Tab-separated table of C-alpha atoms in Angstrom:
chain	number	residue	atom	x	y	z
X	1	MET	CA	131.697	79.256	95.950
X	2	PRO	CA	128.588	79.324	93.820
X	3	ILE	CA	125.739	82.271	94.603
X	4	THR	CA	122.712	80.713	95.810
X	5	ARG	CA	118.907	81.862	96.767
X	6	ARG	CA	119.947	82.137	100.630
X	7	HIS	CA	123.154	83.268	99.785
X	8	LEU	CA	121.949	86.121	97.642
X	9	LEU	CA	119.303	86.955	100.113
X	10	THR	CA	121.510	87.888	103.061
X	11	ALA	CA	123.773	89.850	101.474
X	12	CYS	CA	120.537	92.320	99.734
X	13	GLY	CA	119.132	92.336	103.564
X	14	ALA	CA	123.047	93.355	105.236
X	15	ALA	CA	123.924	96.059	102.431
X	16	GLY	CA	119.194	96.568	102.534
X	17	ALA	CA	118.014	96.620	105.329
X	18	SER	CA	117.108	100.686	106.228
X	19	LEU	CA	116.635	101.287	102.446
X	20	LEU	CA	112.944	99.128	102.839
X	21	LEU	CA	110.408	101.082	101.296
X	22	PRO	CA	107.011	102.171	102.876
X	23	ALA	CA	105.288	98.862	104.054
X	24	ALA	CA	101.395	98.357	102.763
X	25	PRO	CA	99.381	101.025	104.046
X	26	VAL	CA	99.212	99.793	107.855
X	27	LEU	CA	100.134	102.729	109.815
X	28	ALA	CA	97.822	104.435	112.343
X	29	ALA	CA	97.164	107.946	111.779
X	30	PRO	CA	98.775	110.875	113.750
X	31	GLN	CA	97.928	112.217	117.328
X	32	GLY	CA	95.053	114.810	116.979
X	33	ALA	CA	94.852	114.586	113.627
X	34	ALA	CA	91.416	114.884	112.125
X	35	PRO	CA	90.135	113.047	108.683
X	36	ASP	CA	88.942	115.909	107.357
X	37	ASP	CA	92.533	116.099	106.700
X	38	TRP	CA	92.798	114.299	103.987
X	39	LEU	CA	90.396	116.073	102.131
X	40	GLY	CA	91.819	119.300	102.116
X	41	TRP	CA	94.304	117.766	101.222
X	42	PHE	CA	92.231	116.659	97.823
X	43	ARG	CA	90.981	120.389	97.130
X	44	ALA	CA	94.509	121.020	97.147
X	45	HIS	CA	95.954	118.342	94.981
X	46	PRO	CA	93.171	117.792	92.558
X	47	ARG	CA	95.296	116.534	89.622
X	48	ASP	CA	97.138	113.967	91.784
X	49	VAL	CA	93.574	111.979	93.801
X	50	ALA	CA	91.960	109.758	91.576
X	51	VAL	CA	88.092	108.368	92.816
X	52	VAL	CA	85.127	105.982	92.149
X	53	LEU	CA	83.071	105.458	95.383
X	54	ASP	CA	79.028	104.533	94.921
X	55	ASP	CA	77.825	103.737	97.978
X	56	GLY	CA	75.563	101.167	96.548
X	57	ARG	CA	72.251	103.762	97.232
X	58	GLY	CA	72.255	106.116	95.004
X	59	GLY	CA	75.195	108.699	96.271
X	60	ARG	CA	78.686	108.550	93.891
X	61	VAL	CA	81.190	110.161	93.663
X	62	ALA	CA	84.069	110.651	90.511
X	63	HIS	CA	86.929	112.346	90.036
X	64	ARG	CA	89.268	111.699	87.306
X	65	PRO	CA	87.941	108.075	86.993
X	66	HIS	CA	90.103	107.795	84.164
X	67	GLU	CA	93.011	108.698	84.767
X	68	PRO	CA	95.804	106.508	84.792
X	69	GLN	CA	98.293	106.667	88.486
X	70	PRO	CA	100.400	104.313	90.288
X	71	LEU	CA	98.283	102.103	91.686
X	72	ALA	CA	101.211	99.899	94.078
X	73	SER	CA	99.670	96.652	95.572
X	74	ALA	CA	96.690	97.417	94.815
X	75	VAL	CA	97.113	96.355	91.660
X	76	LYS	CA	96.734	92.668	93.877
X	77	VAL	CA	93.846	92.271	93.013
X	78	VAL	CA	94.105	91.691	89.619
X	79	HIS	CA	96.545	88.432	91.033
X	80	LEU	CA	93.515	87.472	93.052
X	81	ALA	CA	91.189	86.867	90.075
X	82	GLY	CA	93.901	85.315	88.183
X	83	TYR	CA	94.257	82.746	91.226
X	84	GLU	CA	90.128	81.724	91.763
X	85	LEU	CA	90.020	82.011	87.886
X	86	ALA	CA	92.282	80.183	86.788
X	87	GLY	CA	90.511	77.418	88.468
X	88	LEU	CA	94.378	76.172	91.120
X	89	ASP	CA	93.457	74.007	93.752
X	90	PRO	CA	93.837	75.708	97.307
X	91	GLU	CA	95.887	73.054	98.825
X	92	GLU	CA	97.833	72.255	96.297
X	93	ARG	CA	101.641	72.258	98.255
X	94	VAL	CA	104.357	74.666	97.382
X	95	ARG	CA	108.150	75.452	97.880
X	96	VAL	CA	108.643	78.359	99.698
X	97	GLY	CA	112.411	77.896	97.871
X	98	ASP	CA	110.302	78.141	94.291
X	99	TRP	CA	107.473	81.577	95.861
X	100	GLU	CA	111.026	82.795	97.609
X	101	ARG	CA	112.307	82.442	93.769
X	102	TYR	CA	110.881	86.270	93.093
X	103	TYR	CA	111.409	87.641	96.998
X	104	LEU	CA	113.909	90.890	97.483
X	105	PRO	CA	113.970	92.098	100.861
X	106	LEU	CA	112.017	95.818	99.695
X	107	ASP	CA	108.653	94.904	100.708
X	108	GLY	CA	108.701	96.596	104.088
X	109	GLY	CA	109.054	93.695	106.107
X	110	ALA	CA	105.904	92.225	104.344
X	111	HIS	CA	107.051	89.174	103.603
X	112	PRO	CA	108.509	88.082	106.616
X	113	ALA	CA	106.150	88.201	108.517
X	114	ALA	CA	104.163	85.735	105.840
X	115	LEU	CA	106.589	83.625	107.251
X	116	ALA	CA	106.346	84.406	110.987
X	117	GLU	CA	102.057	83.882	110.499
X	118	LEU	CA	102.776	80.636	108.672
X	119	GLY	CA	105.004	80.008	111.708
X	120	ILE	CA	108.168	78.551	109.451
X	121	PRO	CA	111.260	79.911	111.201
X	122	ALA	CA	113.495	82.481	109.566
X	123	THR	CA	116.530	82.400	111.250
X	124	ASN	CA	118.023	85.427	108.694
X	125	GLY	CA	114.349	87.650	109.123
X	126	MET	CA	113.959	87.445	105.566
X	127	THR	CA	113.721	83.589	104.213
X	128	ALA	CA	112.863	80.538	105.070
X	129	ASP	CA	115.117	78.713	106.992
X	130	ASP	CA	114.402	75.617	105.016
X	131	PRO	CA	113.560	76.438	100.940
X	132	ASN	CA	111.704	72.191	100.781
X	133	HIS	CA	108.939	73.443	103.462
X	134	GLU	CA	105.972	73.733	102.033
X	135	VAL	CA	102.562	75.978	102.198
X	136	ARG	CA	99.231	75.253	100.816
X	137	LEU	CA	98.779	77.469	97.662
X	138	ASP	CA	95.434	79.433	99.611
X	139	ASP	CA	98.312	80.496	102.433
X	140	LEU	CA	100.205	81.763	100.538
X	141	VAL	CA	97.441	83.681	98.656
X	142	ALA	CA	96.422	84.619	101.765
X	143	ALA	CA	99.652	86.529	101.946
X	144	MET	CA	99.583	88.441	99.047
X	145	ILE	CA	96.565	89.767	100.761
X	146	ARG	CA	96.628	89.750	103.841
X	147	HIS	CA	100.154	91.093	103.914
X	148	SER	CA	100.578	92.053	100.268
X	149	ASP	CA	104.045	89.681	100.326
X	150	ASN	CA	105.358	90.835	96.324
X	151	ALA	CA	106.722	87.732	96.078
X	152	ALA	CA	104.100	85.970	96.472
X	153	ALA	CA	102.150	88.209	93.589
X	154	ASP	CA	104.757	86.982	91.467
X	155	TYR	CA	104.737	83.599	92.023
X	156	LEU	CA	101.616	83.917	90.669
X	157	ARG	CA	102.052	85.436	88.053
X	158	HIS	CA	104.627	82.650	87.202
X	159	ARG	CA	102.569	80.341	87.892
X	160	LEU	CA	99.211	81.745	85.764
X	161	GLY	CA	101.411	83.956	82.639
X	162	GLU	CA	99.855	88.039	81.899
X	163	THR	CA	96.842	86.374	79.752
X	164	PRO	CA	94.668	84.734	82.271
X	165	LEU	CA	95.405	88.209	84.899
X	166	ARG	CA	93.708	90.426	82.033
X	167	ALA	CA	91.079	87.973	81.407
X	168	ALA	CA	90.409	87.708	85.120
X	169	ALA	CA	89.962	91.623	85.822
X	170	ALA	CA	88.403	91.818	82.037
X	171	ARG	CA	85.673	89.270	83.119
X	172	CYS	CA	85.323	92.373	86.187
X	173	GLY	CA	84.615	95.321	84.076
X	174	TRP	CA	88.320	96.234	83.671
X	175	PRO	CA	89.626	94.765	80.264
X	176	ASP	CA	93.301	97.216	80.035
X	177	ALA	CA	94.730	96.433	84.018
X	178	PRO	CA	98.096	95.761	84.300
X	179	ALA	CA	99.269	92.194	85.192
X	180	PRO	CA	102.791	93.265	86.137
X	181	TRP	CA	105.934	91.805	87.846
X	182	VAL	CA	106.612	93.653	91.111
X	183	LEU	CA	110.060	91.945	90.587
X	184	GLY	CA	110.892	93.710	87.430
X	185	ASP	CA	110.374	97.313	88.638
X	186	MET	CA	112.302	96.368	92.178
X	187	LEU	CA	115.063	95.374	90.229
X	188	ARG	CA	114.368	99.269	88.122
X	189	LEU	CA	114.602	100.583	91.319
X	190	VAL	CA	118.243	98.854	92.676
X	191	LEU	CA	120.008	98.872	89.180
X	192	GLY	CA	118.236	101.437	87.572
X	193	ARG	CA	117.900	100.373	83.992
X	194	PRO	CA	114.964	97.513	83.437
X	195	VAL	CA	115.627	94.031	83.170
X	196	SER	CA	113.499	91.057	82.704
X	197	VAL	CA	112.381	88.798	85.328
X	198	GLU	CA	113.201	86.106	83.433
X	199	ARG	CA	116.873	86.892	83.351
X	200	TYR	CA	117.687	88.124	86.583
X	201	LEU	CA	116.144	84.329	87.759
X	202	ARG	CA	118.677	82.778	85.759
X	203	ASP	CA	121.568	84.913	85.239
X	204	PRO	CA	123.505	84.227	87.988
X	205	GLN	CA	125.772	87.213	87.369
X	206	LEU	CA	122.751	90.495	87.361
X	207	GLN	CA	122.240	88.749	90.520
X	208	LEU	CA	125.778	89.623	92.259
X	209	GLU	CA	125.197	93.200	90.910
X	210	VAL	CA	121.669	93.457	92.502
X	211	ILE	CA	124.283	92.849	96.332
X	212	GLY	CA	126.917	94.838	94.528
X	213	ARG	CA	124.314	97.827	93.741
X	214	PHE	CA	121.682	97.810	97.248
X	215	PRO	CA	123.659	100.327	98.518
X	216	ASP	CA	122.705	103.044	95.547
X	217	ILE	CA	119.269	102.750	96.327
X	218	PRO	CA	117.762	105.853	97.324
X	219	ALA	CA	117.374	106.097	101.343
X	220	THR	CA	114.965	108.866	101.338
X	221	TYR	CA	111.540	108.586	101.241
X	222	GLN	CA	112.172	111.965	98.560
X	223	GLY	CA	114.452	110.089	97.425
X	224	GLN	CA	112.361	107.559	95.773
X	225	VAL	CA	109.834	109.185	94.766
X	226	PRO	CA	110.792	109.395	90.797
X	227	TRP	CA	110.964	105.850	90.434
X	228	ALA	CA	107.556	105.828	92.159
X	229	ARG	CA	105.807	107.606	90.202
X	230	THR	CA	107.103	105.217	87.077
X	231	THR	CA	105.426	101.756	88.776
X	232	TRP	CA	102.944	99.839	86.987
X	233	ARG	CA	99.385	102.090	86.197
X	234	GLY	CA	95.737	101.704	86.329
X	235	THR	CA	92.398	103.808	86.474
X	236	ALA	CA	90.051	103.962	89.660
X	237	ALA	CA	87.567	103.137	87.572
X	238	GLY	CA	89.122	100.147	86.538
X	239	LEU	CA	90.135	99.030	90.306
X	240	HIS	CA	86.896	100.281	90.981
X	241	LYS	CA	85.030	97.465	88.500
X	242	THR	CA	86.783	95.663	90.427
X	243	HIS	CA	86.100	95.427	93.405
X	244	ARG	CA	82.382	95.400	93.550
X	245	ALA	CA	82.297	92.801	90.888
X	246	ILE	CA	84.269	90.749	93.579
X	247	ALA	CA	82.138	92.135	96.443
X	248	GLY	CA	79.203	91.121	93.964
X	249	GLY	CA	79.678	87.444	94.474
X	250	ARG	CA	81.880	87.027	90.776
X	251	PHE	CA	84.937	85.939	92.513
X	252	PRO	CA	83.360	84.086	96.233
X	253	ARG	CA	87.074	83.104	96.910
X	254	ALA	CA	88.554	86.231	96.740
X	255	ARG	CA	85.739	87.577	98.182
X	256	ALA	CA	86.797	85.634	101.454
X	257	HIS	CA	90.519	86.465	101.330
X	258	LEU	CA	89.464	89.975	100.731
X	259	GLU	CA	87.476	90.266	103.450
X	260	ALA	CA	89.146	88.137	106.629
X	261	GLY	CA	89.166	89.610	109.511
X	262	ARG	CA	87.194	92.045	109.636
X	263	GLN	CA	85.746	94.228	112.539
X	264	LEU	CA	81.654	94.122	110.802
X	265	PRO	CA	79.569	96.969	112.384
X	266	ASP	CA	75.764	96.067	113.009
X	267	GLY	CA	73.987	95.480	109.359
X	268	VAL	CA	76.620	94.925	107.867
X	269	ALA	CA	77.617	91.457	105.948
X	270	GLY	CA	81.333	92.115	104.441
X	271	ILE	CA	84.234	94.096	103.650
X	272	GLY	CA	87.031	93.481	101.938
X	273	LEU	CA	89.884	96.014	101.214
X	274	LYS	CA	93.821	95.677	99.075
X	275	GLY	CA	95.362	99.109	99.691
X	276	GLY	CA	98.718	99.775	98.058
X	277	SER	CA	101.563	102.399	98.851
X	278	LEU	CA	104.895	103.612	97.288
X	279	ALA	CA	106.650	106.830	98.383
X	280	GLY	CA	104.801	109.495	96.612
X	281	VAL	CA	102.039	107.004	96.373
X	282	LEU	CA	98.425	105.507	98.004
X	283	THR	CA	95.822	102.803	97.153
X	284	LEU	CA	92.783	101.845	97.668
X	285	GLY	CA	90.594	99.259	96.499
X	286	CYS	CA	87.746	98.644	98.813
X	287	ALA	CA	83.720	96.609	98.779
X	288	VAL	CA	80.855	96.633	101.851
X	289	ARG	CA	78.036	94.279	101.527
X	290	TRP	CA	75.515	94.869	103.824
X	291	ALA	CA	73.040	91.882	104.962
X	292	ASP	CA	70.489	93.288	102.371
X	293	GLY	CA	72.575	92.638	99.619
X	294	ARG	CA	73.269	96.547	98.590
X	295	VAL	CA	76.505	96.647	97.735
X	296	GLY	CA	78.601	100.028	98.116
X	297	SER	CA	82.349	100.625	96.799
X	298	ALA	CA	85.675	102.783	96.371
X	299	ALA	CA	88.510	103.171	95.003
X	300	VAL	CA	90.672	106.003	95.641
X	301	LEU	CA	94.430	105.838	94.188
X	302	VAL	CA	96.482	109.720	94.742
X	303	GLN	CA	100.369	110.209	94.266
X	304	GLU	CA	102.423	113.009	95.037
X	305	VAL	CA	101.983	112.614	98.537
X	306	ASP	CA	105.062	114.365	101.369
X	307	GLU	CA	105.582	111.999	103.978
X	308	GLU	CA	104.216	113.727	106.433
X	309	ARG	CA	100.857	113.130	104.413
X	310	PHE	CA	101.660	110.104	103.776
X	311	ALA	CA	101.441	109.018	107.874
X	312	ALA	CA	98.198	109.331	107.890
X	313	VAL	CA	97.558	106.640	105.412
X	314	GLY	CA	95.049	105.699	108.832
X	315	GLU	CA	92.888	108.687	108.918
X	316	LEU	CA	92.629	108.079	104.829
X	317	PHE	CA	91.443	104.633	104.879
X	318	ASP	CA	89.240	105.147	108.079
X	319	LEU	CA	87.661	108.338	105.190
X	320	VAL	CA	86.978	106.650	102.279
X	321	LEU	CA	85.188	103.659	104.570
X	322	ARG	CA	82.804	106.183	105.951
X	323	ALA	CA	82.347	107.360	102.948
X	324	LEU	CA	80.555	104.653	102.212
X	325	LEU	CA	78.803	103.352	105.368
X	326	GLU	CA	77.828	106.997	106.117
X	327	GLN	CA	75.846	109.209	103.569
X	328	ALA	CA	77.349	112.470	105.431
X	329	ALA	CA	81.186	111.671	104.777
X	330	LEU	CA	79.455	110.964	100.971
X	331	ARG	CA	78.633	114.520	100.685
X	332	GLU	CA	82.162	115.974	101.769
X	333	PHE	CA	83.943	114.557	99.326
X	334	GLN	CA	80.990	115.199	96.557
X	335	VAL	CA	81.473	118.538	97.428
X	336	VAL	CA	85.206	118.800	97.754
X	337	LEU	CA	85.830	117.539	94.953
X	338	SER	CA	82.752	118.942	92.725
């Protein structure tokens, strides 16, 4: 029987369902934990933290802003900006099968969650029953931001190419932004060596090798940390500039995607964010727009995070947003990272 997309993904899922990487950071904080636990971690691990915070009223923190660190899914803001710069039609119809060409079940359930939200049946729990089902391009982009769908990011990487993605980031002040194939690094995790995405997509023998190697993926958090250290990297300064530019109106459609579904405090017109996670890595880029036109923005990259601290990701996000909303919280960052 010839190999098909469906056979490949079903086999991969059966072999590796327990080996999924950490999902995008949406976990709740541990019971009884306090936000300043992260400030203590920053104090103890200053070389594993890169931060830029600007509250838009003169308060600023910059710690290792130009030191590259793993970006995880925070990099998808580059794909988002590239989508808008390219002027693609948001109503364009995309075959789910074309989207899922770039899918491996190593995304913490992001793609199945995206399918479920779009009402697309997926009997095997991973891929659409009907690969010819069509979705709006803008819904695919929303899945990339809301659920951190890796396949959606790589579909855009394929459609746009590297140069337009980098051009979009450069317009935001990040000229050396990465424009990665997420699938490429995932294949390296599975195979233990680099292979091109293009070759994987057209080579049935390589696809079969991927199936066979799924049981060899490190099954523990600590086992995946060495690989995560070597994934696509960027700077807090570049990520910060990109979110600030988008919040300021450089790419209005991108801003709408980042801000969708947020609950807003009084006086705030929008909160946009995109986080990311890999084993040992947590990242966040975000911006706050006030009704009076002021913009606050932040980028926080942390690495070498142990598994227990990783579970406090919700606290980290709360702490960063609080630093943009409250001057006292920003001062705590300034003290710890001075």
